[in-house]
Coordinates of C-alpha atoms in Angstrom, one line a residue:
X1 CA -23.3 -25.0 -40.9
X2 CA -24.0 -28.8 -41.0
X3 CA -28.0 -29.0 -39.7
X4 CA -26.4 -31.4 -36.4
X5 CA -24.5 -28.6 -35.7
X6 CA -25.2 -27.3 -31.9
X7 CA -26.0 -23.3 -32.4
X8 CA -23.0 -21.5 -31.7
X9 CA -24.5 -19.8 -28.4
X10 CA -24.7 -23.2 -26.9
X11 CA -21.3 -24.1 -27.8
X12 CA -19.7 -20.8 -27.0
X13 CA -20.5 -20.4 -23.4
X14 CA -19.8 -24.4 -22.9
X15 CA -16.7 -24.9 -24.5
X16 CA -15.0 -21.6 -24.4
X17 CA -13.9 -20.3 -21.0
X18 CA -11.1 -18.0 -22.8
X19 CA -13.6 -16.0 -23.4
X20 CA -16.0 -15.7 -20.1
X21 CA -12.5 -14.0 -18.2
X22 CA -12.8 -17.1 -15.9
X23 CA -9.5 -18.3 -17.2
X24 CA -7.8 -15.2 -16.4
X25 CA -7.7 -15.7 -12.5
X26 CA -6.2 -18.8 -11.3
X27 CA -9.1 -19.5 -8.6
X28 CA -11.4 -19.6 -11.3
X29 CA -9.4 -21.4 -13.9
X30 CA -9.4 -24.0 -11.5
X31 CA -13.2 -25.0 -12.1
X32 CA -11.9 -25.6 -15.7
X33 CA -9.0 -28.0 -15.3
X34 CA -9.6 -31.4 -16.8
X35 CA -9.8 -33.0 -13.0
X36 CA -12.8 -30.4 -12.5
X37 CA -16.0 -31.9 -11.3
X38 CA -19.0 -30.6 -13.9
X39 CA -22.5 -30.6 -13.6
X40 CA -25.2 -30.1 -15.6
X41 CA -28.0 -28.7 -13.8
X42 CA -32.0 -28.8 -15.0
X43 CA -33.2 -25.9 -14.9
X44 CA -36.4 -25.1 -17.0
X45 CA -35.3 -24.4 -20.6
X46 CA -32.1 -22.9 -19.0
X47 CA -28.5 -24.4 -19.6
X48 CA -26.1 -24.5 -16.6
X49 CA -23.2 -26.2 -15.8
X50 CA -21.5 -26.2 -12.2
X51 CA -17.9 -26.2 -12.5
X52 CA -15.9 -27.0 -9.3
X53 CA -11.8 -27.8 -9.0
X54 CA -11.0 -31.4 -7.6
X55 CA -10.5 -29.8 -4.1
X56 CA -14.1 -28.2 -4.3
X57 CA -12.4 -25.1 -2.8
X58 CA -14.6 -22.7 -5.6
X59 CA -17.9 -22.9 -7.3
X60 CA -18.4 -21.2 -10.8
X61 CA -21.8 -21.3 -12.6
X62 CA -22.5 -21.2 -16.1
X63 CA -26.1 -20.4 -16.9
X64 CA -27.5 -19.9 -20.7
X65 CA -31.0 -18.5 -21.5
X66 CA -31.2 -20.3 -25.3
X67 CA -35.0 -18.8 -25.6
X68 CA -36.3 -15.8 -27.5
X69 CA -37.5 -14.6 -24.0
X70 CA -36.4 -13.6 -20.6
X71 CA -35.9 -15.7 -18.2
X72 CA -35.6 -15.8 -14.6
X73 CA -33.8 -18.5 -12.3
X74 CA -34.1 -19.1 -8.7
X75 CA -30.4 -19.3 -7.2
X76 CA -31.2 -20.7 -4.2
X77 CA -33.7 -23.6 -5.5
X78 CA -30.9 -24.4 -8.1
X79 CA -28.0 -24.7 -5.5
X80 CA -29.8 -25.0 -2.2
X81 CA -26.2 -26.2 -1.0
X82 CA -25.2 -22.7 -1.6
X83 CA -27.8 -21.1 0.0
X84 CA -25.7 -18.9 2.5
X85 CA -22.8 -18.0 -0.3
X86 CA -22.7 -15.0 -1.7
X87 CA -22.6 -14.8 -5.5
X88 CA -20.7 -12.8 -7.1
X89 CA -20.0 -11.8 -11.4
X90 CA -17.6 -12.6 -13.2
X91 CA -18.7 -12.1 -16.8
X92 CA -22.2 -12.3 -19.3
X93 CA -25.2 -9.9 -18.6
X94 CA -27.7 -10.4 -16.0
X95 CA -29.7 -8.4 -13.1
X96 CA -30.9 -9.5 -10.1
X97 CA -34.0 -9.2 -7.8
X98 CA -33.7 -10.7 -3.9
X99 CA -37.2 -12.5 -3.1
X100 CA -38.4 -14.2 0.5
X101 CA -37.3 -17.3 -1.1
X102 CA -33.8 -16.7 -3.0
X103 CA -32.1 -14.8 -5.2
X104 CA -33.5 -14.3 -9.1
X105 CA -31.0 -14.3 -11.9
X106 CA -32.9 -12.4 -14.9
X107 CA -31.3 -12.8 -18.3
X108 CA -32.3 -11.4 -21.6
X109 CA -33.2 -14.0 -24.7
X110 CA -30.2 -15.7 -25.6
X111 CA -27.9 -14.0 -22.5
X112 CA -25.8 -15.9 -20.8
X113 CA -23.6 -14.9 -17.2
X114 CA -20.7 -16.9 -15.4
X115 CA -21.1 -16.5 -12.0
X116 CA -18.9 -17.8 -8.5
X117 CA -20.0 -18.5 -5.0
X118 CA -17.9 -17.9 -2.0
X119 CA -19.3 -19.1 1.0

């Protein structure tokens, strides 16, 4: 592996949807058309993207712990547009814990979890 190489758990949950069973229902394969609208979130040594069709009808989130440790991420100070939606799994490994101020994604080291919000 050439050393400018990204490590291949950053550049499988980024550029391979095949594999994250998003692709598999339409709704969701919408978020990955080339006319998608992508963002890439900051989230403390975290990687997510936001993946939303043209129409913005769906919202699918791609986060990536990269780190040798757990790591916990606030849904509703991420996307406090989304707030009121109700998230729900499609693929990865998480668990959750509800808090007085949001929802906590845990992931293990290197985990990762694709995730959609339906208002």
């Amino acid at each position: 592996m050439s050393p400018l190489a990204p490590p291949p758990t950053q550049a499988a949950w980024h550029q391979a949807p095949d594999l994250t069973r998003c692709l598999d229902k339409p709704h969701l394969a919408a978020a990955f058309a080339e006319d998608a609208v992508v963002r890439l979130l900051d989230v403390d040594g975290i990687e997510a993207v936001l993946r939303e069709p043209a129409d913005r009808s769906r919202t699918v989130l791609g986060l990536h712990n990269p780190s040798t440790d757990e790591a916990r991420i606030n849904l509703h100070g991420l996307l406090p547009e989304h707030a009121e939606s109700t998230w729900h799994f499609i693929s990865g490994a998480m668990h959750t814990r509800r808090a007085a101020d949001g929802m906590y994604v845990h992931l293990a080291a290197s985990g990762h979890v694709w995730l959609t919000a339906t208002p």
